[in-house]
């Protein structure tokens, strides 16, 4: 017979399903009092958490560039000297100094621009030689008549259409007005109100905290004048002076630096086309300075903007490109982000069309609809599904109900009150009088409102609150409790790509731990929040990021300390990575639905999460919470060391690209194009194309069928469509820019997570199989992609049938793949293969045209691929690197 507890549990699951549906379809959330009850769960701990299989790891032993695996059959570029440093005449990155008038606006005078004429160079856009005198265009707004007059080389011409963009276009919502749903409030270690978002419901506002340096976000907006470079001002008050000065002397400096680099570039390796030369120039660093752009691993794929730390130097980009680097400031944009973007030449803007990057408040899902194709926002719609305490527990407990405690036993049992009151009561009574619980507000941070309790009378009867089992036996160091801050970065939810940063923070409680009931009210003993413990007079800071001193250590210092104690830190780190992937997957379904409904391009969103993790006495990691705006406030060398390098690596990994000028300024006359010479370094929207052809849709449907055998599934990477190529190129390029981040999904072991996805997703299947096939021989995979990129298949320029998927081509390859690699034989006996394939029965009958369907290894690049892969230019690197395990 069904017990009451089981009935409750079933009810709870059904209601949560409805609730999730409501969230996904954009309906209002159910109020807390109507929320469902938590299922009754068994609390037994399972100590052996699953671990990553690390046997497959290989040491990193080679670094690849796009040249490393360039197919040999491609003709070598004709040797040509394109730059003569002595005369500075043949190639000119900046054909003339950028106009001063109205361009680099002095920091102190940010007034409207009416009456200022703005000038820009239009030679290249009209296909004129760079050596010809420039055409001068000027657009002037008459103060009195509000009319525009436009001149080209001094003569009047037609008025530009709609030069004005309105403030109403601004899409970045003010959290104070529009923000909701998230507990975007971090507290990793230190609270800086300027860098933290408002806690929903806590009644506080960050408006009070805005300081001078943040006023830029609220400065009076200018109308868009014709001078596209006139807006944009220095980013951080600290760096602004130097940056402005740099801007003023930028023309000469950039020329000099690029000339110096040009003289060092191997001239013989340069192509004859100007755009190739410029690409090389801008993506090649020197001994003293890194390049302004990070090249793609592949041909015909644009580079990304390079970011460096305080100690590193960067070669500035030419003005024509740099003027497109604009950032949308928020009052909570952390200083560490401001510094990093300023070093790469970004300037702040408030104009909704101009910015390409933003780091600040979250916004309503619908607000993401306004993002333009070249804009990147540091949040993902629906991320509160894991960033709010109540949502996180609901998602994790749903997974526990579905998949069992063996896989989902890394979070303390939690009840969301008042809806789960009866369930809590029952668990409370079952647990006896000696148990301890911890009570938290459902969406808050910094330890606000948190209490460790042991009496039923301490539980509020109506107030929404979370009650969680207290992990009463933490692992102690020097008798003190501590927790870990782990930085997790998700570059995309579909395909899912998750990275974990190699370093993080260890935060200690300032009083020695005691299990006595009498000590429960002592926050310095039971809570590890910095904002709580800094108030203890015993608090000791730690300035040295390598030292195990004071109440804050780096994660690396902790691992070092533990290793000296003889602890297997790698096992702990593997368990943490396992926990991270499962937690993200628990919110994947809702987040992906919300993202698909509200974001046009996956380029536009990414998110950094701060995971708070506690180690128990058995060194098992437990998740305490996930922050969707982890504090990046850095007030010590230790903070700067961890967060500074993390942010630099994150921004590189994010892959910011230079937008096309006509995209940013569609209404400016004669401003349609970037100079031809920069064509190759500008974002190519075809790489982010979201249009999927009919045959590609068929492929997606085929490989996401419920019942598909492993062999057939693996054939997903046999014939790559242009859409597949874009995803693979993006994934490999991203991976090559990972810095100190370790990719935990996809990985060679990600198949063990497949069953946790509510819906199978094609791109995840593609990446999983790609990694499976090439993680031991990455050079092969990269060479293959490079072959196709050389032919511009990913840009859909080559329209032969070789990359058109049909079910038959899949079936044919499935069999052949296991036995031979010679592609020409694949199509020799189609019928016999068809019969043998287990998936053949379910396939529609399509006649294969002999020789038409090409499998990857039969492509025109296969010869060069074979020659390359038989003797790879560098030994292959592994998907896992040496630093994958804690140092
Ligand atoms: P906040 O978002 O306010 O920081 P947390 O959930 O991170 O809330 O909890 C604050 C601190 O309380 C943690 O850093 C940890 O030290 C302690 N804590 C939270 N939950 C538990 C738990 N279930 N068991 C033991 N300690 C906990």
PDB file of N, CA, C and O in Angstrom, residues 192 301 481 510 555 560:
ATOM      1  N   UNK A 192      32.210  44.053  -1.262  1.00  0.00           N
ATOM      2  CA  UNK A 192      32.302  45.429  -1.689  1.00  0.00           C
ATOM      3  C   UNK A 192      30.955  45.766  -2.286  1.00  0.00           C
ATOM      4  O   UNK A 192      30.574  45.226  -3.307  1.00  0.00           O
ATOM      5  N   UNK A 301      39.125  31.859 -39.787  1.00  0.00           N
ATOM      6  CA  UNK A 301      38.378  32.056 -38.541  1.00  0.00           C
ATOM      7  C   UNK A 301      39.017  33.259 -37.856  1.00  0.00           C
ATOM      8  O   UNK A 301      40.237  33.285 -37.671  1.00  0.00           O
ATOM      9  N   UNK A 481      37.259  25.372  11.118  1.00  0.00           N
ATOM     10  CA  UNK A 481      36.453  24.999   9.958  1.00  0.00           C
ATOM     11  C   UNK A 481      36.812  25.919   8.781  1.00  0.00           C
ATOM     12  O   UNK A 481      37.188  27.075   8.986  1.00  0.00           O
ATOM     13  N   UNK A 510      37.137  32.000  12.296  1.00  0.00           N
ATOM     14  CA  UNK A 510      38.186  32.591  13.139  1.00  0.00           C
ATOM     15  C   UNK A 510      38.216  32.034  14.564  1.00  0.00           C
ATOM     16  O   UNK A 510      39.045  32.446  15.367  1.00  0.00           O
ATOM     17  N   UNK A 555      43.584  28.210  -2.960  1.00  0.00           N
ATOM     18  CA  UNK A 555      43.283  26.780  -3.077  1.00  0.00           C
ATOM     19  C   UNK A 555      44.585  25.999  -3.289  1.00  0.00           C
ATOM     20  O   UNK A 555      44.781  24.918  -2.730  1.00  0.00           O
ATOM     21  N   UNK A 560      48.718  22.195  -1.357  1.00  0.00           N
ATOM     22  CA  UNK A 560      50.111  21.974  -0.960  1.00  0.00           C
ATOM     23  C   UNK A 560      50.175  21.510   0.493  1.00  0.00           C
ATOM     24  O   UNK A 560      50.882  20.556   0.837  1.00  0.00           O
TER      25      UNK A 560
END
